[in-house]
Amino acid sequence: MLVAERWQRIVQLVNERGSIRVTELSELCQVTEETIRRDLDRLESEGKLMRSHGGAVSVKEAQSEVPFLERETAHADFKSAIAKEAVSHIREGDRIILDASTTAWYMAKLIPDMQLTILTNSMKVALEVSGKEKIQVISTGGLLSPKSLSYVGPLAERSLDMYHVHKLFLSCKGVHIQRGISESNELQALIKRKMISIADETYLLADHSKFGMQSLTQVAAWPEIKHVITDGLTNKEDVERIREKGVHVIQLDKE
Amino acid sequence: MLVAERWQRIVQLVNERGSIRVTELSELCQVTEETIRRDLDRLESEGKLMRSHGGAVSVKEAQSEVPFLERETAHADFKSAIAKEAVSHIREGDRIILDASTTAWYMAKLIPDMQLTILTNSMKVALEVSGKEKIQVISTGGLLSPKSLSYVGPLAERSLDMYHVHKLFLSCKGVHIQRGISESNELQALIKRKMISIADETYLLADHSKFGMQSLTQVAAWPEIKHVITDGLTNKEDVERIREKGVHVIQLDKE
DNA sequence: CTTCTTTTAATCAAAGATAAACAAAGACAA
DNA sequence: TTGTCTTTGTTTATCTTTGATTAAAAGAAG
């Protein structure tokens, strides 16, 4: 039997059974366990399977082993980099708003434990910062939106009315050079408009995928947004045109 | 069975059940408890689960800071039984309040998916019922109390002001035959008073350990409480005296 | 707070699995 | 053919995993 054939057979067997022992493969392929081990090492380095003491497990099986917290990995690196930059704009003593976006959630994870008041409509953000002793967390209540675990509706808006903050860190669905930012959900748009109205300064957190998109509901025009933080893949011309509107745009380096 | 397979199985079981004991895993996987402990240590260091005395908790459960395996302790059994009885008083279409107590959290777990509006100041309760499609969840916002993950303060009270509910399920720190119910925390007491004022009927959920205790702040006198649900260990005389005040007391059987 | 029980961590020995070194066999090109 | 390279098997030393035993720690109960 050809070597390549054996490799193929091993991968197939592992995938069929989910897992298999070296001993068994040795018998099935009629080669010594040593050879099987060498095959497995090689196949693992090619990502075809995962090694385990005594045998191998299929990649698929091994992946389902990590079903915990959080699905979104797309753009995660960009979001996380943007979040990091945004966090560096927070000062001791600030009162800030974090919205219910993934980027805000990353921010919540990154914020150091310092004297700070955080107002949010996101349950995930609230949960994340609740462990930090010096941070005071205020949650708008409201109707709980089950998918995003965020609060919306009239109660959320009225809650915001009671406060005033220094900085707002906001995300959106679409960023348009002329028209400003937009949101796909009417309820979310209302909340975001309210947030902008009670904040001194608004930081828009938007990765490159948001640019050029326009969504259902307009949230704000450019003069209302003071800062934009975006990643290195955003079109430089777009960035320049937004700067011409008087917005302070921070573009991160590529990678 | 391959080690990796066992690890997968353990992670899966932990995630399905939220928590699991070493003993059970040992039986299910047919290895000694020692081995399971070593597996758990390893899986914990990989972030796949969280270790706890006697077993393991899924990462998700652990985030909601639930005292692990509390359900298996004596007190928890009472609380769970009381919660079960309380849930049976909920009707399709009801608007109800669940407070931020452990018992309310048990209720949240037990409530079937039916057309219902739940108003709560507990993040844990909100999280728990957020998965149920037919249930509308409204959270009072407010200042987040990190230990209990509940909302308190003026914003929470004002939020409650906007609503009216049919039934309130309430717990407390102390139940006094003459003076009614009390709470150790002033902020919590204010919230609870407000809750009582916007509810048609109040169900007090109190296990036997609460009786005879009197805490700092008075929350309500007897006429305001319409129903009391307690367990079988509560002094029968106490129960009788409370009934004389015109309160409908449901005492569960022992066990 | 103290006692009693359960759970854990540490250590050891045995079984099993692995990696490293080396030799043998086969493939292939000059 | 010869020399080199790859693949495979063999041997041996090493590392991992496991269960058993025991002392210490943590929790529950009174």
mmCIF file with all atom_site columns, C-alpha atoms in Angstrom, chain B residues 92 113-117 131-136:
data_model
loop_
_atom_site.group_PDB
_atom_site.id
_atom_site.type_symbol
_atom_site.label_atom_id
_atom_site.label_alt_id
_atom_site.label_comp_id
_atom_site.label_asym_id
_atom_site.label_entity_id
_atom_site.label_seq_id
_atom_site.pdbx_PDB_ins_code
_atom_site.Cartn_x
_atom_site.Cartn_y
_atom_site.Cartn_z
_atom_site.occupancy
_atom_site.B_iso_or_equiv
_atom_site.pdbx_formal_charge
_atom_site.auth_seq_id
_atom_site.auth_comp_id
_atom_site.auth_asym_id
_atom_site.auth_atom_id
_atom_site.pdbx_PDB_model_num
ATOM 1  C CA . GLU B 1 92  ? -50.746 32.508 31.138 1.00 0.00 ? 92  GLU B CA 1
ATOM 2  C CA . ASP B 1 113 ? -42.210 29.077 28.193 1.00 0.00 ? 113 ASP B CA 1
ATOM 3  C CA . MET B 1 114 ? -45.614 30.720 28.191 1.00 0.00 ? 114 MET B CA 1
ATOM 4  C CA . GLN B 1 115 ? -47.027 34.113 27.322 1.00 0.00 ? 115 GLN B CA 1
ATOM 5  C CA . LEU B 1 116 ? -45.868 36.187 30.244 1.00 0.00 ? 116 LEU B CA 1
ATOM 6  C CA . THR B 1 117 ? -44.315 39.526 31.087 1.00 0.00 ? 117 THR B CA 1
ATOM 7  C CA . GLY B 1 131 ? -33.998 32.244 26.343 1.00 0.00 ? 131 GLY B CA 1
ATOM 8  C CA . LYS B 1 132 ? -37.739 31.642 26.547 1.00 0.00 ? 132 LYS B CA 1
ATOM 9  C CA . GLU B 1 133 ? -39.433 32.932 23.442 1.00 0.00 ? 133 GLU B CA 1
ATOM 10 C CA . LYS B 1 134 ? -42.886 33.722 24.670 1.00 0.00 ? 134 LYS B CA 1
ATOM 11 C CA . ILE B 1 135 ? -41.741 35.534 27.756 1.00 0.00 ? 135 ILE B CA 1
ATOM 12 C CA . GLN B 1 136 ? -41.240 39.278 27.565 1.00 0.00 ? 136 GLN B CA 1
#
